[in-house]
């Protein structure tokens, strides 16, 4: 079982950038697909970006393509979400999640980190 902890959220002006980090522990990092999700007030949690176990395959929601970049560092058991050109509509709680090998479900979730983009 893996434990994930997010960090790096904060308040930023529109057009600014942030880098979120998600540190994983308690499991074999290389056996988990990793993903970032976000939930704005009153809205459903939605996927932002995912990265495969190998780091080769990535997915981005249309709303963040070209602005966000997901990456992972196996040596540090950490996944990152680099966010640039932030918009007020990016304001949300951002969650990191891990999907075990062979599973179709995102089993392990962090507590989330708040990102607020002011206009």
Tab-separated table of N, CA, C and O in Angstrom:
chain	number	residue	atom	x	y	z
A	1	UNK	N	0.848	-1.185	0.000
A	1	UNK	CA	0.000	0.000	0.000
A	1	UNK	C	0.887	1.240	0.000
A	1	UNK	O	1.820	1.350	0.772
A	2	UNK	N	0.567	2.181	-0.872
A	2	UNK	CA	1.383	3.383	-0.998
A	2	UNK	C	0.676	4.558	-0.331
A	2	UNK	O	-0.551	4.651	-0.334
A	3	UNK	N	1.472	5.424	0.246
A	3	UNK	CA	0.973	6.637	0.870
A	3	UNK	C	1.502	7.817	0.075
A	3	UNK	O	2.707	7.880	-0.219
A	4	UNK	N	0.602	8.749	-0.294
A	4	UNK	CA	1.025	9.890	-1.105
A	4	UNK	C	0.697	11.188	-0.390
A	4	UNK	O	-0.364	11.315	0.242
A	5	UNK	N	1.607	12.142	-0.492
A	5	UNK	CA	1.447	13.440	0.150
A	5	UNK	C	1.763	14.536	-0.849
A	5	UNK	O	2.874	14.570	-1.403
A	6	UNK	N	0.803	15.434	-1.052
A	6	UNK	CA	0.979	16.544	-1.977
A	6	UNK	C	1.571	17.758	-1.272
A	6	UNK	O	1.363	17.948	-0.071
A	7	UNK	N	2.250	18.579	-2.062
A	7	UNK	CA	2.754	19.861	-1.561
A	7	UNK	C	2.925	20.803	-2.741
A	7	UNK	O	2.880	20.375	-3.901
A	8	UNK	N	3.099	22.074	-2.420
A	8	UNK	CA	3.400	23.044	-3.456
A	8	UNK	C	2.262	23.960	-3.853
A	8	UNK	O	2.435	24.853	-4.684
A	9	UNK	N	1.084	23.751	-3.280
A	9	UNK	CA	-0.024	24.629	-3.607
A	9	UNK	C	0.172	26.013	-3.025
A	9	UNK	O	1.108	26.258	-2.255
A	10	UNK	N	-0.716	26.918	-3.402
A	10	UNK	CA	-0.636	28.271	-2.873
A	10	UNK	C	-1.474	29.229	-3.666
A	10	UNK	O	-2.307	28.829	-4.485
A	11	UNK	N	-1.243	30.508	-3.408
A	11	UNK	CA	-1.954	31.596	-4.083
A	11	UNK	C	-1.031	32.211	-5.124
A	11	UNK	O	0.114	32.557	-4.821
A	12	UNK	N	-1.541	32.335	-6.332
A	12	UNK	CA	-0.747	32.895	-7.423
A	12	UNK	C	-1.645	33.757	-8.296
A	12	UNK	O	-2.856	33.503	-8.390
A	13	UNK	N	-1.063	34.756	-8.913
A	13	UNK	CA	-1.824	35.599	-9.820
A	13	UNK	C	-2.006	34.909	-11.176
A	13	UNK	O	-1.186	34.053	-11.562
A	14	UNK	N	-3.055	35.280	-11.864
A	14	UNK	CA	-3.281	34.753	-13.208
A	14	UNK	C	-2.046	35.005	-14.071
A	14	UNK	O	-1.440	36.078	-14.016
A	15	UNK	N	-1.694	33.977	-14.841
A	15	UNK	CA	-0.494	34.057	-15.656
A	15	UNK	C	0.739	33.512	-14.978
A	15	UNK	O	1.773	33.312	-15.622
A	16	UNK	N	0.638	33.271	-13.698
A	16	UNK	CA	1.760	32.770	-12.931
A	16	UNK	C	1.928	31.267	-13.059
A	16	UNK	O	1.229	30.600	-13.833
A	17	UNK	N	2.861	30.733	-12.279
A	17	UNK	CA	3.148	29.314	-12.343
A	17	UNK	C	3.331	28.743	-10.949
A	17	UNK	O	3.637	29.460	-9.985
A	18	UNK	N	3.133	27.434	-10.857
A	18	UNK	CA	3.353	26.681	-9.635
A	18	UNK	C	3.818	25.288	-10.020
A	18	UNK	O	3.475	24.799	-11.105
A	19	UNK	N	4.536	24.659	-9.109
A	19	UNK	CA	4.881	23.257	-9.295
A	19	UNK	C	4.412	22.472	-8.081
A	19	UNK	O	4.838	22.751	-6.950
A	20	UNK	N	3.541	21.525	-8.333
A	20	UNK	CA	3.069	20.643	-7.279
A	20	UNK	C	3.943	19.395	-7.223
A	20	UNK	O	4.407	18.905	-8.262
A	21	UNK	N	4.124	18.902	-6.032
A	21	UNK	CA	4.880	17.669	-5.828
A	21	UNK	C	4.012	16.666	-5.088
A	21	UNK	O	3.167	17.044	-4.267
A	22	UNK	N	4.254	15.403	-5.366
A	22	UNK	CA	3.542	14.327	-4.683
A	22	UNK	C	4.576	13.269	-4.324
A	22	UNK	O	5.112	12.592	-5.216
A	23	UNK	N	4.843	13.140	-3.053
A	23	UNK	CA	5.812	12.173	-2.578
A	23	UNK	C	5.118	10.884	-2.178
A	23	UNK	O	4.151	10.905	-1.413
A	24	UNK	N	5.599	9.772	-2.706
A	24	UNK	CA	5.003	8.470	-2.425
A	24	UNK	C	5.914	7.661	-1.514
A	24	UNK	O	7.142	7.724	-1.630
A	25	UNK	N	5.307	6.903	-0.620
A	25	UNK	CA	6.073	6.046	0.281
A	25	UNK	C	5.269	4.798	0.612
A	25	UNK	O	4.044	4.774	0.442
A	26	UNK	N	5.966	3.777	1.064
A	26	UNK	CA	5.291	2.571	1.507
A	26	UNK	C	4.991	1.565	0.430
A	26	UNK	O	4.382	0.532	0.714
A	27	UNK	N	5.372	1.846	-0.779
A	27	UNK	CA	5.117	0.909	-1.862
A	27	UNK	C	6.225	0.991	-2.889
A	27	UNK	O	7.152	1.785	-2.755
A	28	UNK	N	6.122	0.170	-3.923
A	28	UNK	CA	7.113	0.202	-4.995
A	28	UNK	C	6.629	1.201	-6.044
A	28	UNK	O	5.720	0.913	-6.824
A	29	UNK	N	7.235	2.373	-6.038
A	29	UNK	CA	6.766	3.496	-6.849
A	29	UNK	C	6.641	3.123	-8.313
A	29	UNK	O	5.692	3.545	-8.993
A	30	UNK	N	7.550	2.327	-8.800
A	30	UNK	CA	7.581	1.995	-10.225
A	30	UNK	C	6.432	1.102	-10.672
A	30	UNK	O	6.251	0.879	-11.872
A	31	UNK	N	5.660	0.602	-9.736
A	31	UNK	CA	4.532	-0.265	-10.095
A	31	UNK	C	3.200	0.479	-10.121
A	31	UNK	O	2.153	-0.136	-10.314
A	32	UNK	N	3.240	1.793	-9.917
A	32	UNK	CA	2.013	2.578	-9.888
A	32	UNK	C	1.973	3.593	-11.019
A	32	UNK	O	2.936	4.331	-11.237
A	33	UNK	N	0.856	3.625	-11.736
A	33	UNK	CA	0.546	4.793	-12.537
A	33	UNK	C	0.210	5.903	-11.545
A	33	UNK	O	-0.378	5.642	-10.490
A	34	UNK	N	0.549	7.135	-11.914
A	34	UNK	CA	0.286	8.258	-11.022
A	34	UNK	C	-0.555	9.306	-11.739
A	34	UNK	O	-0.470	9.464	-12.964
A	35	UNK	N	-1.355	10.008	-10.959
A	35	UNK	CA	-2.209	11.006	-11.578
A	35	UNK	C	-2.456	12.198	-10.680
A	35	UNK	O	-2.310	12.122	-9.450
A	36	UNK	N	-2.805	13.297	-11.309
A	36	UNK	CA	-3.251	14.503	-10.615
A	36	UNK	C	-4.704	14.749	-10.978
A	36	UNK	O	-5.077	14.669	-12.153
A	37	UNK	N	-5.485	15.070	-9.980
A	37	UNK	CA	-6.898	15.376	-10.130
A	37	UNK	C	-7.171	16.696	-9.428
A	37	UNK	O	-6.367	17.143	-8.598
A	38	UNK	N	-8.280	17.314	-9.743
A	38	UNK	CA	-8.636	18.550	-9.038
A	38	UNK	C	-10.133	18.625	-8.831
A	38	UNK	O	-10.917	18.063	-9.601
A	39	UNK	N	-10.484	19.340	-7.785
A	39	UNK	CA	-11.895	19.528	-7.459
A	39	UNK	C	-12.118	20.973	-7.045
A	39	UNK	O	-11.562	21.434	-6.042
A	40	UNK	N	-12.919	21.656	-7.840
A	40	UNK	CA	-13.290	23.031	-7.528
A	40	UNK	C	-14.536	23.021	-6.641
A	40	UNK	O	-15.289	22.041	-6.651
A	41	UNK	N	-14.772	24.088	-5.895
A	41	UNK	CA	-15.942	24.136	-5.009
A	41	UNK	C	-17.237	23.871	-5.757
A	41	UNK	O	-17.498	24.484	-6.804
A	42	UNK	N	-18.022	22.942	-5.259
A	42	UNK	CA	-19.312	22.643	-5.855
A	42	UNK	C	-19.252	21.819	-7.129
A	42	UNK	O	-20.282	21.606	-7.781
A	43	UNK	N	-18.063	21.343	-7.468
A	43	UNK	CA	-17.915	20.578	-8.708
A	43	UNK	C	-17.324	19.199	-8.419
A	43	UNK	O	-16.784	18.944	-7.346
A	44	UNK	N	-17.440	18.322	-9.397
A	44	UNK	CA	-16.889	16.976	-9.268
A	44	UNK	C	-15.364	16.989	-9.405
A	44	UNK	O	-14.797	17.866	-10.057
A	45	UNK	N	-14.751	15.986	-8.794
A	45	UNK	CA	-13.320	15.808	-8.966
A	45	UNK	C	-13.060	15.303	-10.388
A	45	UNK	O	-13.730	14.386	-10.867
A	46	UNK	N	-12.098	15.915	-11.045
A	46	UNK	CA	-11.796	15.553	-12.421
A	46	UNK	C	-10.298	15.307	-12.609
A	46	UNK	O	-9.465	15.898	-11.908
A	47	UNK	N	-9.992	14.469	-13.565
A	47	UNK	CA	-8.594	14.207	-13.852
A	47	UNK	C	-7.955	15.409	-14.529
A	47	UNK	O	-8.576	16.082	-15.360
A	48	UNK	N	-6.718	15.677	-14.149
A	48	UNK	CA	-5.944	16.758	-14.760
A	48	UNK	C	-4.877	16.169	-15.673
A	48	UNK	O	-4.753	16.558	-16.832
A	49	UNK	N	-4.105	15.233	-15.124
A	49	UNK	CA	-3.018	14.616	-15.883
A	49	UNK	C	-2.646	13.292	-15.244
A	49	UNK	O	-2.775	13.136	-14.030
A	50	UNK	N	-2.198	12.364	-16.092
A	50	UNK	CA	-1.731	11.076	-15.583
A	50	UNK	C	-0.427	10.704	-16.264
A	50	UNK	O	-0.120	11.198	-17.363
A	51	UNK	N	0.316	9.832	-15.601
A	51	UNK	CA	1.586	9.376	-16.155
A	51	UNK	C	1.735	7.890	-15.848
A	51	UNK	O	1.417	7.434	-14.742
A	52	UNK	N	2.209	7.150	-16.831
A	52	UNK	CA	2.328	5.711	-16.682
A	52	UNK	C	3.494	5.347	-15.771
A	52	UNK	O	4.332	6.183	-15.426
A	53	UNK	N	3.544	4.081	-15.406
A	53	UNK	CA	4.603	3.586	-14.518
A	53	UNK	C	5.985	3.873	-15.091
A	53	UNK	O	6.912	4.218	-14.354
A	54	UNK	N	6.096	3.728	-16.400
A	54	UNK	CA	7.391	3.944	-17.052
A	54	UNK	C	7.714	5.420	-17.242
A	54	UNK	O	8.857	5.783	-17.488
A	55	UNK	N	6.688	6.247	-17.159
A	55	UNK	CA	6.874	7.668	-17.425
A	55	UNK	C	6.772	8.028	-18.888
A	55	UNK	O	6.857	9.200	-19.249
A	56	UNK	N	6.561	7.024	-19.727
A	56	UNK	CA	6.533	7.281	-21.177
A	56	UNK	C	5.194	7.848	-21.624
A	56	UNK	O	5.124	8.761	-22.445
A	57	UNK	N	4.121	7.288	-21.074
A	57	UNK	CA	2.787	7.685	-21.513
A	57	UNK	C	2.180	8.702	-20.555
A	57	UNK	O	2.161	8.485	-19.338
A	58	UNK	N	1.684	9.782	-21.118
A	58	UNK	CA	1.019	10.804	-20.324
A	58	UNK	C	-0.336	11.146	-20.942
A	58	UNK	O	-0.570	10.934	-22.137
A	59	UNK	N	-1.192	11.676	-20.099
A	59	UNK	CA	-2.523	12.127	-20.529
A	59	UNK	C	-2.786	13.474	-19.883
A	59	UNK	O	-2.422	13.695	-18.717
A	60	UNK	N	-3.426	14.364	-20.633
A	60	UNK	CA	-3.799	15.674	-20.103
A	60	UNK	C	-5.247	15.974	-20.442
A	60	UNK	O	-5.703	15.705	-21.566
A	61	UNK	N	-5.941	16.553	-19.506
A	61	UNK	CA	-7.266	17.077	-19.805
A	61	UNK	C	-7.124	18.206	-20.819
A	61	UNK	O	-6.126	18.929	-20.819
A	62	UNK	N	-8.112	18.346	-21.664
A	62	UNK	CA	-8.057	19.381	-22.706
A	62	UNK	C	-7.836	20.766	-22.106
A	62	UNK	O	-7.149	21.603	-22.701
A	63	UNK	N	-8.407	20.999	-20.946
A	63	UNK	CA	-8.347	22.332	-20.342
A	63	UNK	C	-6.942	22.732	-19.891
A	63	UNK	O	-6.694	23.914	-19.639
A	64	UNK	N	-6.025	21.763	-19.791
A	64	UNK	CA	-4.687	22.092	-19.302
A	64	UNK	C	-3.590	21.790	-20.321
A	64	UNK	O	-2.415	22.071	-20.067
A	65	UNK	N	-3.949	21.233	-21.458
A	65	UNK	CA	-2.950	20.898	-22.469
A	65	UNK	C	-2.164	22.130	-22.881
A	65	UNK	O	-2.731	23.191	-23.120
A	66	UNK	N	-0.854	21.959	-22.946
A	66	UNK	CA	0.010	23.062	-23.332
A	66	UNK	C	0.390	23.970	-22.184
A	66	UNK	O	1.274	24.824	-22.332
A	67	UNK	N	-0.263	23.802	-21.025
A	67	UNK	CA	0.053	24.646	-19.864
A	67	UNK	C	0.595	23.837	-18.686
A	67	UNK	O	1.405	24.347	-17.908
A	68	UNK	N	0.147	22.614	-18.548
A	68	UNK	CA	0.575	21.760	-17.438
A	68	UNK	C	1.451	20.636	-17.973
A	68	UNK	O	1.272	20.156	-19.102
A	69	UNK	N	2.383	20.197	-17.137
A	69	UNK	CA	3.254	19.095	-17.511
A	69	UNK	C	3.447	18.171	-16.303
A	69	UNK	O	3.820	18.624	-15.225
A	70	UNK	N	3.201	16.889	-16.518
A	70	UNK	CA	3.367	15.904	-15.454
A	70	UNK	C	4.665	15.141	-15.689
A	70	UNK	O	5.031	14.831	-16.821
A	71	UNK	N	5.360	14.843	-14.606
A	71	UNK	CA	6.601	14.082	-14.697
A	71	UNK	C	6.775	13.288	-13.404
A	71	UNK	O	6.100	13.549	-12.405
A	72	UNK	N	7.683	12.327	-13.448
A	72	UNK	CA	7.947	11.532	-12.250
A	72	UNK	C	9.438	11.262	-12.124
A	72	UNK	O	10.152	11.152	-13.118
A	73	UNK	N	9.875	11.169	-10.875
A	73	UNK	CA	11.268	10.897	-10.552
A	73	UNK	C	11.298	9.644	-9.703
A	73	UNK	O	10.958	9.682	-8.524
A	74	UNK	N	11.720	8.531	-10.304
A	74	UNK	CA	11.737	7.262	-9.590
A	74	UNK	C	12.688	7.255	-8.412
A	74	UNK	O	12.418	6.630	-7.385
A	75	UNK	N	13.791	7.948	-8.551
A	75	UNK	CA	14.771	7.990	-7.472
A	75	UNK	C	14.244	8.666	-6.227
A	75	UNK	O	14.655	8.359	-5.106
A	76	UNK	N	13.307	9.589	-6.428
A	76	UNK	CA	12.728	10.316	-5.298
A	76	UNK	C	11.304	9.853	-4.997
A	76	UNK	O	10.666	10.404	-4.095
A	77	UNK	N	10.799	8.894	-5.786
A	77	UNK	CA	9.413	8.422	-5.618
A	77	UNK	C	8.450	9.598	-5.568
A	77	UNK	O	7.573	9.681	-4.696
A	78	UNK	N	8.625	10.484	-6.513
A	78	UNK	CA	7.849	11.724	-6.523
A	78	UNK	C	7.306	11.992	-7.923
A	78	UNK	O	8.001	11.750	-8.912
A	79	UNK	N	6.104	12.480	-7.972
A	79	UNK	CA	5.520	12.927	-9.230
A	79	UNK	C	5.251	14.420	-9.118
A	79	UNK	O	4.917	14.925	-8.040
A	80	UNK	N	5.444	15.111	-10.224
A	80	UNK	CA	5.321	16.561	-10.250
A	80	UNK	C	4.224	16.987	-11.226
A	80	UNK	O	3.931	16.291	-12.198
A	81	UNK	N	3.681	18.154	-10.955
A	81	UNK	CA	2.792	18.797	-11.905
A	81	UNK	C	3.256	20.243	-12.041
A	81	UNK	O	3.069	21.046	-11.131
A	82	UNK	N	3.889	20.529	-13.154
A	82	UNK	CA	4.332	21.894	-13.445
A	82	UNK	C	3.179	22.619	-14.130
A	82	UNK	O	2.673	22.159	-15.161
A	83	UNK	N	2.789	23.735	-13.569
A	83	UNK	CA	1.658	24.492	-14.092
A	83	UNK	C	2.121	25.894	-14.456
A	83	UNK	O	2.689	26.595	-13.615
A	84	UNK	N	1.885	26.290	-15.687
A	84	UNK	CA	2.211	27.634	-16.140
A	84	UNK	C	0.962	28.289	-16.706
A	84	UNK	O	-0.054	27.624	-16.934
A	85	UNK	N	1.047	29.591	-16.938
A	85	UNK	CA	-0.067	30.353	-17.505
A	85	UNK	C	-1.360	30.036	-16.763
A	85	UNK	O	-2.408	29.782	-17.382
A	86	UNK	N	-1.282	30.078	-15.466
A	86	UNK	CA	-2.447	29.713	-14.658
A	86	UNK	C	-3.594	30.693	-14.842
A	86	UNK	O	-3.385	31.907	-15.045
A	87	UNK	N	-4.798	30.138	-14.774
A	87	UNK	CA	-6.018	30.917	-14.954
A	87	UNK	C	-6.870	30.798	-13.687
A	87	UNK	O	-6.757	29.806	-12.951
A	88	UNK	N	-7.741	31.762	-13.447
A	88	UNK	CA	-8.622	31.662	-12.272
A	88	UNK	C	-9.415	30.357	-12.247
A	88	UNK	O	-9.670	29.816	-11.159
A	89	UNK	N	-9.766	29.842	-13.408
A	89	UNK	CA	-10.535	28.595	-13.452
A	89	UNK	C	-9.707	27.369	-13.075
A	89	UNK	O	-10.242	26.260	-12.961
A	90	UNK	N	-8.417	27.538	-12.879
A	90	UNK	CA	-7.585	26.447	-12.372
A	90	UNK	C	-7.670	26.334	-10.844
A	90	UNK	O	-7.117	25.391	-10.271
A	91	UNK	N	-8.335	27.272	-10.227
A	91	UNK	CA	-8.483	27.244	-8.772
A	91	UNK	C	-9.226	25.990	-8.336
A	91	UNK	O	-10.329	25.707	-8.824
A	92	UNK	N	-8.618	25.236	-7.447
A	92	UNK	CA	-9.193	23.967	-6.996
A	92	UNK	C	-8.283	23.353	-5.942
A	92	UNK	O	-7.151	23.817	-5.738
A	93	UNK	N	-8.779	22.314	-5.319
A	93	UNK	CA	-7.912	21.449	-4.518
A	93	UNK	C	-7.362	20.393	-5.461
A	93	UNK	O	-8.133	19.736	-6.177
A	94	UNK	N	-6.054	20.260	-5.470
A	94	UNK	CA	-5.397	19.307	-6.350
A	94	UNK	C	-4.992	18.066	-5.545
A	94	UNK	O	-4.358	18.179	-4.482
A	95	UNK	N	-5.358	16.917	-6.090
A	95	UNK	CA	-5.095	15.646	-5.425
A	95	UNK	C	-4.160	14.795	-6.270
A	95	UNK	O	-4.277	14.742	-7.497
A	96	UNK	N	-3.287	14.095	-5.596
A	96	UNK	CA	-2.422	13.101	-6.214
A	96	UNK	C	-3.016	11.727	-5.941
A	96	UNK	O	-3.586	11.487	-4.860
A	97	UNK	N	-2.899	10.830	-6.914
A	97	UNK	CA	-3.433	9.488	-6.732
A	97	UNK	C	-2.526	8.467	-7.397
A	97	UNK	O	-1.801	8.784	-8.350
A	98	UNK	N	-2.592	7.244	-6.890
A	98	UNK	CA	-1.795	6.144	-7.419
A	98	UNK	C	-2.705	4.995	-7.821
A	98	UNK	O	-3.651	4.652	-7.101
A	99	UNK	N	-2.386	4.418	-8.961
A	99	UNK	CA	-3.147	3.278	-9.464
A	99	UNK	C	-2.230	2.063	-9.549
A	99	UNK	O	-1.233	2.086	-10.281
A	100	UNK	N	-2.542	1.022	-8.798
A	100	UNK	CA	-1.642	-0.144	-8.771
A	100	UNK	C	-1.606	-0.885	-10.097
A	100	UNK	O	-2.551	-0.831	-10.895
A	101	UNK	N	-0.532	-1.593	-10.297
A	101	UNK	CA	-0.376	-2.444	-11.474
A	101	UNK	C	-1.547	-3.417	-11.580
A	101	UNK	O	-1.911	-4.062	-10.595
A	102	UNK	N	-2.165	-3.458	-12.758
A	102	UNK	CA	-3.266	-4.361	-12.989
A	102	UNK	C	-4.625	-3.856	-12.567
A	102	UNK	O	-5.637	-4.535	-12.776
A	103	UNK	N	-4.666	-2.691	-11.977
A	103	UNK	CA	-5.943	-2.139	-11.521
A	103	UNK	C	-6.444	-1.068	-12.477
A	103	UNK	O	-5.650	-0.383	-13.119
A	104	UNK	N	-7.756	-0.922	-12.542
A	104	UNK	CA	-8.346	0.159	-13.319
A	104	UNK	C	-8.788	1.307	-12.405
A	104	UNK	O	-9.318	2.311	-12.876
A	105	UNK	N	-8.571	1.154	-11.098
A	105	UNK	CA	-9.032	2.138	-10.125
A	105	UNK	C	-7.854	2.892	-9.500
A	105	UNK	O	-6.788	2.325	-9.273
A	106	UNK	N	-8.108	4.168	-9.213
A	106	UNK	CA	-7.147	4.974	-8.481
A	106	UNK	C	-7.396	4.713	-6.995
A	106	UNK	O	-8.285	5.281	-6.392
A	107	UNK	N	-6.577	3.833	-6.441
A	107	UNK	CA	-6.823	3.339	-5.093
A	107	UNK	C	-6.362	4.278	-3.994
A	107	UNK	O	-7.006	4.388	-2.967
A	108	UNK	N	-5.218	4.888	-4.191
A	108	UNK	CA	-4.576	5.615	-3.106
A	108	UNK	C	-4.555	7.108	-3.415
A	108	UNK	O	-4.095	7.529	-4.468
A	109	UNK	N	-5.043	7.884	-2.450
A	109	UNK	CA	-5.209	9.315	-2.644
A	109	UNK	C	-4.521	10.099	-1.534
A	109	UNK	O	-4.483	9.658	-0.378
A	110	UNK	N	-4.032	11.272	-1.895
A	110	UNK	CA	-3.515	12.189	-0.901
A	110	UNK	C	-4.622	13.058	-0.336
A	110	UNK	O	-5.785	12.945	-0.741
A	111	UNK	N	-4.242	13.951	0.569
A	111	UNK	CA	-5.203	14.831	1.221
A	111	UNK	C	-5.513	16.076	0.400
A	111	UNK	O	-6.483	16.783	0.680
A	112	UNK	N	-4.694	16.332	-0.592
A	112	UNK	CA	-4.944	17.475	-1.455
A	112	UNK	C	-4.165	18.711	-1.057
A	112	UNK	O	-3.771	18.873	0.102
A	113	UNK	N	-3.936	19.571	-2.042
A	113	UNK	CA	-3.279	20.857	-1.805
A	113	UNK	C	-4.053	21.929	-2.566
A	113	UNK	O	-4.439	21.734	-3.717
A	114	UNK	N	-4.292	23.041	-1.901
A	114	UNK	CA	-5.114	24.104	-2.489
A	114	UNK	C	-4.291	24.960	-3.451
A	114	UNK	O	-3.195	25.415	-3.117
A	115	UNK	N	-4.849	25.173	-4.617
A	115	UNK	CA	-4.286	26.116	-5.583
A	115	UNK	C	-5.330	27.184	-5.841
A	115	UNK	O	-6.470	26.875	-6.210
A	116	UNK	N	-4.957	28.425	-5.619
A	116	UNK	CA	-5.855	29.552	-5.842
A	116	UNK	C	-5.195	30.519	-6.808
A	116	UNK	O	-4.080	30.976	-6.568
A	117	UNK	N	-5.893	30.802	-7.893
A	117	UNK	CA	-5.384	31.729	-8.907
A	117	UNK	C	-6.258	32.972	-8.898
A	117	UNK	O	-7.466	32.896	-9.166
A	118	UNK	N	-5.655	34.084	-8.584
A	118	UNK	CA	-6.402	35.338	-8.517
A	118	UNK	C	-6.346	36.060	-9.866
A	118	UNK	O	-5.354	35.989	-10.591
A	119	UNK	N	-7.422	36.766	-10.163
A	119	UNK	CA	-7.490	37.472	-11.452
A	119	UNK	C	-6.949	38.878	-11.345
A	119	UNK	O	-6.646	39.377	-10.285
